[in-house]
PDB file of C-alpha atoms in Angstrom:
ATOM      1  CA  GLY A  83       2.281  -4.119  17.601  1.00  0.00           C
ATOM      2  CA  ALA A  84       1.252  -5.030  14.215  1.00  0.00           C
ATOM      3  CA  VAL A  85       4.542  -5.548  12.646  1.00  0.00           C
ATOM      4  CA  VAL A  86       5.246  -7.084   9.391  1.00  0.00           C
ATOM      5  CA  SER A  87       8.784  -8.388   8.244  1.00  0.00           C
ATOM      6  CA  GLN A  88      10.136  -9.167   4.826  1.00  0.00           C
ATOM      7  CA  HIS A  89      12.992 -10.957   3.889  1.00  0.00           C
ATOM      8  CA  PRO A  90      15.270 -10.531   2.302  1.00  0.00           C
ATOM      9  CA  SER A  91      15.402  -6.357   1.854  1.00  0.00           C
ATOM     10  CA  ARG A  92      17.427  -6.721  -1.179  1.00  0.00           C
ATOM     11  CA  VAL A  93      18.244  -9.227  -3.615  1.00  0.00           C
ATOM     12  CA  ILE A  94      20.388  -9.396  -6.912  1.00  0.00           C
ATOM     13  CA  CYS A  95      19.849 -12.294  -9.156  1.00  0.00           C
ATOM     14  CA  LYS A  96      20.924 -13.478 -12.528  1.00  0.00           C
ATOM     15  CA  SER A  97      18.393 -13.531 -15.350  1.00  0.00           C
ATOM     16  CA  GLY A  98      16.625 -16.917 -15.570  1.00  0.00           C
ATOM     17  CA  THR A  99      16.842 -17.867 -11.956  1.00  0.00           C
ATOM     18  CA  SER A 100      14.155 -18.076  -9.198  1.00  0.00           C
ATOM     19  CA  VAL A 101      13.859 -15.786  -5.989  1.00  0.00           C
ATOM     20  CA  LYS A 102      11.883 -16.198  -3.162  1.00  0.00           C
ATOM     21  CA  ILE A 103      10.572 -13.547  -0.551  1.00  0.00           C
ATOM     22  CA  GLU A 104       9.236 -13.969   2.693  1.00  0.00           C
ATOM     23  CA  CYS A 105       6.607 -12.160   4.315  1.00  0.00           C
ATOM     24  CA  ARG A 106       5.862 -12.730   8.112  1.00  0.00           C
ATOM     25  CA  SER A 107       3.383 -11.177  10.408  1.00  0.00           C
ATOM     26  CA  LEU A 108       5.386 -10.993  13.897  1.00  0.00           C
ATOM     27  CA  ASP A 109       2.905 -10.384  16.341  1.00  0.00           C
ATOM     28  CA  PHE A 110      -0.383 -11.192  14.838  1.00  0.00           C
ATOM     29  CA  GLN A 111      -2.314 -13.684  13.142  1.00  0.00           C
ATOM     30  CA  ALA A 112      -3.062 -12.805   9.256  1.00  0.00           C
ATOM     31  CA  THR A 113      -5.261 -14.966   7.146  1.00  0.00           C
ATOM     32  CA  THR A 114      -4.982 -12.593   4.262  1.00  0.00           C
ATOM     33  CA  MET A 115      -1.921 -10.818   2.935  1.00  0.00           C
ATOM     34  CA  PHE A 116      -1.377  -8.869  -0.255  1.00  0.00           C
ATOM     35  CA  TRP A 117       1.494  -8.757  -2.653  1.00  0.00           C
ATOM     36  CA  TYR A 118       2.391  -5.556  -4.134  1.00  0.00           C
ATOM     37  CA  ARG A 119       5.101  -4.209  -6.891  1.00  0.00           C
ATOM     38  CA  GLN A 120       5.999  -0.774  -7.107  1.00  0.00           C
ATOM     39  CA  PHE A 121       8.097   0.786  -9.949  1.00  0.00           C
ATOM     40  CA  PRO A 122       9.858   4.010  -9.342  1.00  0.00           C
ATOM     41  CA  LYS A 123       7.753   7.117  -8.854  1.00  0.00           C
ATOM     42  CA  GLN A 124       4.733   5.000  -9.366  1.00  0.00           C
ATOM     43  CA  SER A 125       2.099   3.961  -6.929  1.00  0.00           C
ATOM     44  CA  LEU A 126       1.489   0.413  -5.752  1.00  0.00           C
ATOM     45  CA  MET A 127       0.165  -2.015  -7.972  1.00  0.00           C
ATOM     46  CA  LEU A 128      -1.558  -4.990  -6.340  1.00  0.00           C
ATOM     47  CA  MET A 129      -0.452  -8.383  -7.607  1.00  0.00           C
ATOM     48  CA  ALA A 130      -2.251 -10.797  -5.678  1.00  0.00           C
ATOM     49  CA  THR A 131      -4.186 -11.381  -2.640  1.00  0.00           C
ATOM     50  CA  SER A 132      -2.807 -14.381  -0.501  1.00  0.00           C
ATOM     51  CA  ASN A 133      -5.252 -16.520   1.799  1.00  0.00           C
ATOM     52  CA  GLU A 134      -4.096 -19.048   4.233  1.00  0.00           C
ATOM     53  CA  GLY A 135      -4.922 -22.410   3.186  1.00  0.00           C
ATOM     54  CA  SER A 136      -6.222 -21.523  -0.396  1.00  0.00           C
ATOM     55  CA  LYS A 137      -5.127 -20.601  -3.656  1.00  0.00           C
ATOM     56  CA  ALA A 138      -4.068 -17.008  -4.116  1.00  0.00           C
ATOM     57  CA  THR A 139      -6.397 -14.520  -6.087  1.00  0.00           C
ATOM     58  CA  TYR A 140      -4.205 -12.900  -8.949  1.00  0.00           C
ATOM     59  CA  GLU A 141      -5.012  -9.465 -10.166  1.00  0.00           C
ATOM     60  CA  GLN A 142      -5.643  -9.415 -14.063  1.00  0.00           C
ATOM     61  CA  GLY A 143      -2.729  -9.335 -16.014  1.00  0.00           C
ATOM     62  CA  VAL A 144      -0.279 -11.039 -13.550  1.00  0.00           C
ATOM     63  CA  GLU A 145       1.148 -14.334 -14.399  1.00  0.00           C
ATOM     64  CA  LYS A 146       0.347 -17.309 -11.908  1.00  0.00           C
ATOM     65  CA  ASP A 147       3.130 -19.439 -12.969  1.00  0.00           C
ATOM     66  CA  LYS A 148       5.466 -16.764 -12.821  1.00  0.00           C
ATOM     67  CA  PHE A 149       4.724 -15.168  -9.415  1.00  0.00           C
ATOM     68  CA  LEU A 150       3.908 -18.116  -7.199  1.00  0.00           C
ATOM     69  CA  ILE A 151       2.439 -17.457  -3.869  1.00  0.00           C
ATOM     70  CA  ASN A 152       2.229 -19.815  -0.994  1.00  0.00           C
ATOM     71  CA  HIS A 153       0.447 -18.853   2.334  1.00  0.00           C
ATOM     72  CA  ALA A 154       0.939 -22.034   4.355  1.00  0.00           C
ATOM     73  CA  SER A 155       0.640 -20.588   7.889  1.00  0.00           C
ATOM     74  CA  LEU A 156      -1.227 -17.693   9.653  1.00  0.00           C
ATOM     75  CA  THR A 157       2.014 -15.641   9.862  1.00  0.00           C
ATOM     76  CA  LEU A 158       3.893 -16.715   6.727  1.00  0.00           C
ATOM     77  CA  SER A 159       3.316 -15.926   3.014  1.00  0.00           C
ATOM     78  CA  THR A 160       5.993 -16.269   0.281  1.00  0.00           C
ATOM     79  CA  LEU A 161       6.268 -15.116  -3.064  1.00  0.00           C
ATOM     80  CA  THR A 162       8.549 -16.620  -5.749  1.00  0.00           C
ATOM     81  CA  VAL A 163       9.465 -15.027  -8.965  1.00  0.00           C
ATOM     82  CA  THR A 164      10.384 -17.886 -11.274  1.00  0.00           C
ATOM     83  CA  SER A 165      12.584 -17.532 -14.050  1.00  0.00           C
ATOM     84  CA  ALA A 166      13.391 -13.862 -13.496  1.00  0.00           C
ATOM     85  CA  HIS A 167      14.087 -11.258 -15.901  1.00  0.00           C
ATOM     86  CA  PRO A 168      15.522  -7.647 -15.746  1.00  0.00           C
ATOM     87  CA  GLU A 169      12.046  -6.212 -16.228  1.00  0.00           C
ATOM     88  CA  ASP A 170      11.135  -8.000 -13.106  1.00  0.00           C
ATOM     89  CA  SER A 171      13.234  -5.799 -11.341  1.00  0.00           C
ATOM     90  CA  SER A 172      11.135  -3.782  -8.694  1.00  0.00           C
ATOM     91  CA  PHE A 173      10.234  -2.961  -5.330  1.00  0.00           C
ATOM     92  CA  TYR A 174       8.113  -5.864  -3.849  1.00  0.00           C
ATOM     93  CA  ILE A 175       6.154  -4.992  -0.932  1.00  0.00           C
ATOM     94  CA  CYS A 176       3.818  -7.431   1.242  1.00  0.00           C
ATOM     95  CA  SER A 177       0.912  -6.207   3.632  1.00  0.00           C
ATOM     96  CA  ALA A 178      -0.927  -8.325   6.158  1.00  0.00           C
ATOM     97  CA  ARG A 179      -4.378  -7.720   7.629  1.00  0.00           C
ATOM     98  CA  GLU A 180      -4.720  -8.878  11.198  1.00  0.00           C
ATOM     99  CA  ASN A 181      -7.597 -11.303  11.734  1.00  0.00           C
ATOM    100  CA  GLY A 182     -10.447  -9.922  13.017  1.00  0.00           C
ATOM    101  CA  LYS A 183      -9.793  -6.323  11.772  1.00  0.00           C
ATOM    102  CA  THR A 184     -11.828  -5.172   8.630  1.00  0.00           C
ATOM    103  CA  TYR A 185      -9.693  -3.100   6.627  1.00  0.00           C
ATOM    104  CA  GLU A 186      -6.442  -1.739   7.653  1.00  0.00           C
ATOM    105  CA  GLN A 187      -3.349  -3.436   6.075  1.00  0.00           C
ATOM    106  CA  TYR A 188       0.252  -3.226   7.824  1.00  0.00           C
ATOM    107  CA  PHE A 189       3.034  -3.159   5.404  1.00  0.00           C
ATOM    108  CA  GLY A 190       6.385  -4.904   5.463  1.00  0.00           C
ATOM    109  CA  PRO A 191       9.418  -2.704   4.573  1.00  0.00           C
ATOM    110  CA  GLY A 192       9.688  -4.052   1.085  1.00  0.00           C
ATOM    111  CA  THR A 193      12.197  -5.881  -0.946  1.00  0.00           C
ATOM    112  CA  ARG A 194      14.314  -4.278  -3.546  1.00  0.00           C
ATOM    113  CA  LEU A 195      14.897  -6.996  -6.367  1.00  0.00           C
ATOM    114  CA  THR A 196      17.559  -6.188  -9.010  1.00  0.00           C
ATOM    115  CA  VAL A 197      17.753  -8.988 -11.905  1.00  0.00           C
ATOM    116  CA  THR A 198      20.992  -8.720 -14.134  1.00  0.00           C
TER     117      THR A 198
ATOM    118  CA  GLY B 154     -15.392   1.334 -12.891  1.00  0.00           C
ATOM    119  CA  GLN B 155     -12.979   2.163 -10.064  1.00  0.00           C
ATOM    120  CA  ASN B 156     -11.131   5.208 -10.185  1.00  0.00           C
ATOM    121  CA  ILE B 157      -8.764   7.218  -7.576  1.00  0.00           C
ATOM    122  CA  ASP B 158      -7.707  10.948  -8.384  1.00  0.00           C
ATOM    123  CA  GLN B 159      -5.265  12.960  -6.631  1.00  0.00           C
ATOM    124  CA  PRO B 160      -2.711  15.556  -7.729  1.00  0.00           C
ATOM    125  CA  THR B 161       0.526  14.227  -8.582  1.00  0.00           C
ATOM    126  CA  GLU B 162       2.779  16.774  -7.116  1.00  0.00           C
ATOM    127  CA  MET B 163       2.511  19.680  -4.466  1.00  0.00           C
ATOM    128  CA  THR B 164       4.934  22.128  -2.920  1.00  0.00           C
ATOM    129  CA  ALA B 165       4.568  23.772   0.542  1.00  0.00           C
ATOM    130  CA  THR B 166       6.740  25.901   2.767  1.00  0.00           C
ATOM    131  CA  GLU B 167       7.962  24.817   6.197  1.00  0.00           C
ATOM    132  CA  GLY B 168       5.514  25.730   8.943  1.00  0.00           C
ATOM    133  CA  ALA B 169       2.304  26.295   6.596  1.00  0.00           C
ATOM    134  CA  ILE B 170      -0.579  24.161   6.007  1.00  0.00           C
ATOM    135  CA  VAL B 171      -1.214  21.938   3.361  1.00  0.00           C
ATOM    136  CA  GLN B 172      -4.377  20.034   1.850  1.00  0.00           C
ATOM    137  CA  ILE B 173      -4.084  17.075  -0.197  1.00  0.00           C
ATOM    138  CA  ASN B 174      -7.236  16.392  -2.283  1.00  0.00           C
ATOM    139  CA  CYS B 175      -8.567  12.715  -3.174  1.00  0.00           C
ATOM    140  CA  THR B 176     -11.728  11.957  -5.346  1.00  0.00           C
ATOM    141  CA  TYR B 177     -12.730   8.323  -5.699  1.00  0.00           C
ATOM    142  CA  GLN B 178     -15.337   6.359  -7.805  1.00  0.00           C
ATOM    143  CA  THR B 179     -15.516   2.863  -6.578  1.00  0.00           C
ATOM    144  CA  SER B 180     -18.096   0.339  -6.136  1.00  0.00           C
ATOM    145  CA  GLY B 181     -18.749  -1.248  -2.859  1.00  0.00           C
ATOM    146  CA  PHE B 182     -17.043   1.513  -1.063  1.00  0.00           C
ATOM    147  CA  ASN B 183     -16.429   1.149   2.508  1.00  0.00           C
ATOM    148  CA  GLY B 184     -13.766   3.641   3.719  1.00  0.00           C
ATOM    149  CA  LEU B 185     -10.844   5.667   2.806  1.00  0.00           C
ATOM    150  CA  PHE B 186      -7.135   5.228   3.711  1.00  0.00           C
ATOM    151  CA  TRP B 187      -4.299   7.644   3.744  1.00  0.00           C
ATOM    152  CA  TYR B 188      -0.750   6.534   3.815  1.00  0.00           C
ATOM    153  CA  GLN B 189       2.552   8.136   3.650  1.00  0.00           C
ATOM    154  CA  GLN B 190       5.353   6.701   1.842  1.00  0.00           C
ATOM    155  CA  HIS B 191       8.996   8.019   1.715  1.00  0.00           C
ATOM    156  CA  ALA B 192      11.239   7.125  -1.195  1.00  0.00           C
ATOM    157  CA  GLY B 193      12.487   3.552  -1.121  1.00  0.00           C
ATOM    158  CA  GLU B 194      10.403   2.665   1.976  1.00  0.00           C
ATOM    159  CA  ALA B 195       7.099   0.810   2.521  1.00  0.00           C
ATOM    160  CA  PRO B 196       3.834   2.789   3.193  1.00  0.00           C
ATOM    161  CA  THR B 197       2.906   3.892   6.653  1.00  0.00           C
ATOM    162  CA  PHE B 198      -0.537   4.227   7.931  1.00  0.00           C
ATOM    163  CA  LEU B 199      -1.840   7.817   8.484  1.00  0.00           C
ATOM    164  CA  SER B 200      -5.810   7.523   8.788  1.00  0.00           C
ATOM    165  CA  TYR B 201      -8.909   5.754   7.979  1.00  0.00           C
ATOM    166  CA  ASN B 202     -12.409   7.350   7.325  1.00  0.00           C
ATOM    167  CA  VAL B 203     -15.681   5.487   7.194  1.00  0.00           C
ATOM    168  CA  LEU B 204     -18.008   8.025   8.272  1.00  0.00           C
ATOM    169  CA  ASP B 205     -18.332  11.547   6.867  1.00  0.00           C
ATOM    170  CA  GLY B 206     -16.663  14.272   8.824  1.00  0.00           C
ATOM    171  CA  LEU B 207     -12.947  15.265   9.883  1.00  0.00           C
ATOM    172  CA  GLU B 208     -10.738  12.861  12.014  1.00  0.00           C
ATOM    173  CA  GLU B 209      -7.923  14.817  13.785  1.00  0.00           C
ATOM    174  CA  LYS B 210      -4.428  13.026  14.884  1.00  0.00           C
ATOM    175  CA  GLY B 211      -2.113  15.478  15.915  1.00  0.00           C
ATOM    176  CA  ARG B 212      -0.744  17.664  12.985  1.00  0.00           C
ATOM    177  CA  PHE B 213      -2.595  15.400  10.452  1.00  0.00           C
ATOM    178  CA  SER B 214      -6.343  15.449   9.828  1.00  0.00           C
ATOM    179  CA  SER B 215      -8.418  13.736   7.174  1.00  0.00           C
ATOM    180  CA  PHE B 216     -11.984  14.229   5.878  1.00  0.00           C
ATOM    181  CA  LEU B 217     -14.335  12.151   4.109  1.00  0.00           C
ATOM    182  CA  SER B 218     -17.605  13.253   2.222  1.00  0.00           C
ATOM    183  CA  ARG B 219     -19.099   9.660   0.941  1.00  0.00           C
ATOM    184  CA  SER B 220     -21.862  11.648  -0.872  1.00  0.00           C
ATOM    185  CA  LYS B 221     -19.483  13.447  -2.804  1.00  0.00           C
ATOM    186  CA  GLY B 222     -16.620  10.628  -3.519  1.00  0.00           C
ATOM    187  CA  TYR B 223     -14.173  13.061  -1.748  1.00  0.00           C
ATOM    188  CA  SER B 224     -11.549  13.015   0.872  1.00  0.00           C
ATOM    189  CA  TYR B 225      -8.725  15.300   1.828  1.00  0.00           C
ATOM    190  CA  LEU B 226      -5.586  14.995   3.936  1.00  0.00           C
ATOM    191  CA  LEU B 227      -4.684  18.213   5.843  1.00  0.00           C
ATOM    192  CA  LEU B 228      -1.071  18.578   7.294  1.00  0.00           C
ATOM    193  CA  LYS B 229      -0.285  21.410   9.712  1.00  0.00           C
ATOM    194  CA  GLU B 230       2.726  22.889  10.781  1.00  0.00           C
ATOM    195  CA  LEU B 231       4.788  21.439   8.041  1.00  0.00           C
ATOM    196  CA  GLN B 232       8.151  19.948   8.577  1.00  0.00           C
ATOM    197  CA  MET B 233      10.930  18.914   6.208  1.00  0.00           C
ATOM    198  CA  LYS B 234      10.431  15.389   7.105  1.00  0.00           C
ATOM    199  CA  ASP B 235       6.819  15.835   5.884  1.00  0.00           C
ATOM    200  CA  SER B 236       8.346  15.625   2.321  1.00  0.00           C
ATOM    201  CA  ALA B 237       6.946  12.226   1.177  1.00  0.00           C
ATOM    202  CA  SER B 238       4.270  10.798  -1.157  1.00  0.00           C
ATOM    203  CA  TYR B 239       0.926  10.537   0.183  1.00  0.00           C
ATOM    204  CA  LEU B 240      -1.214   7.631  -1.120  1.00  0.00           C
ATOM    205  CA  CYS B 241      -4.848   7.704  -0.812  1.00  0.00           C
ATOM    206  CA  ALA B 242      -6.755   4.158  -1.037  1.00  0.00           C
ATOM    207  CA  ALA B 243     -10.609   3.260  -1.104  1.00  0.00           C
ATOM    208  CA  SER B 244     -11.392   0.104   0.549  1.00  0.00           C
ATOM    209  CA  HIS B 245     -13.413  -2.269  -1.461  1.00  0.00           C
ATOM    210  CA  ALA B 246     -16.143  -4.206   0.191  1.00  0.00           C
ATOM    211  CA  GLY B 247     -15.947  -7.353  -1.888  1.00  0.00           C
ATOM    212  CA  ASN B 248     -14.009 -10.623  -1.783  1.00  0.00           C
ATOM    213  CA  ASN B 249     -10.724 -10.001   0.231  1.00  0.00           C
ATOM    214  CA  ARG B 250     -11.612  -6.351   0.888  1.00  0.00           C
ATOM    215  CA  LYS B 251      -8.573  -5.162  -1.111  1.00  0.00           C
ATOM    216  CA  LEU B 252      -7.684  -1.443  -1.265  1.00  0.00           C
ATOM    217  CA  ILE B 253      -7.865   0.561  -4.565  1.00  0.00           C
ATOM    218  CA  TRP B 254      -4.854   2.931  -4.696  1.00  0.00           C
ATOM    219  CA  GLY B 255      -4.451   6.151  -6.016  1.00  0.00           C
ATOM    220  CA  LEU B 256      -0.925   7.328  -7.703  1.00  0.00           C
ATOM    221  CA  GLY B 257      -0.017   9.295  -4.986  1.00  0.00           C
ATOM    222  CA  THR B 258       0.704  12.875  -4.416  1.00  0.00           C
ATOM    223  CA  SER B 259       4.592  13.929  -4.152  1.00  0.00           C
ATOM    224  CA  LEU B 260       4.771  16.695  -1.449  1.00  0.00           C
ATOM    225  CA  ALA B 261       7.847  18.656  -1.203  1.00  0.00           C
ATOM    226  CA  VAL B 262       8.330  20.839   1.686  1.00  0.00           C
ATOM    227  CA  ASN B 263      10.695  23.863   1.373  1.00  0.00           C
ATOM    228  CA  PRO B 264      12.546  25.793   3.954  1.00  0.00           C
TER     229      PRO B 264
END
């Protein structure tokens, strides 16, 4: 149980285009999901907390208009990187907290984004 | 402020025991997570300590001292596949109960 999927696993896009990444909880409901970014040999950096039915909470320094988050159902959150640039190339990971559980987060397999 | 400290790198020998320490300073602390992450993959859950003391799960054990702001992850009978990054994270009792992450300890297990 407690499986989280991400799609796509890898994506290459051209500078200036937008990319959408999906995060799904497959066998549980998740009111709260988290989006992280991780650069090589660095730790996870929390970008935003996604709450179903309400606006996402962004961490300091993360541009809301560039990283659009939509959590439209209890099993799906999406992150759209708008007008992507090479510096946005990174490993994007989502996690989900199962409803009724207090703290544990289940991670998706991650999405490798390369902007050329 | 909020801060998590853990060593950057550690090296150990196959079959040995290694202890990875983590100290934390965070307001609204609730508990301490340990995750394992292999290169290019997402983190996988290892343990969660809320109360003081040692929690044992097979070859892995985790310890917490809330009064000292200290935790450690103990890995026994090391195997080559244990070479990975080990991330310490403190759970925050505020809105959304997000995790505060350490920078990770890269463990290399040598034959």
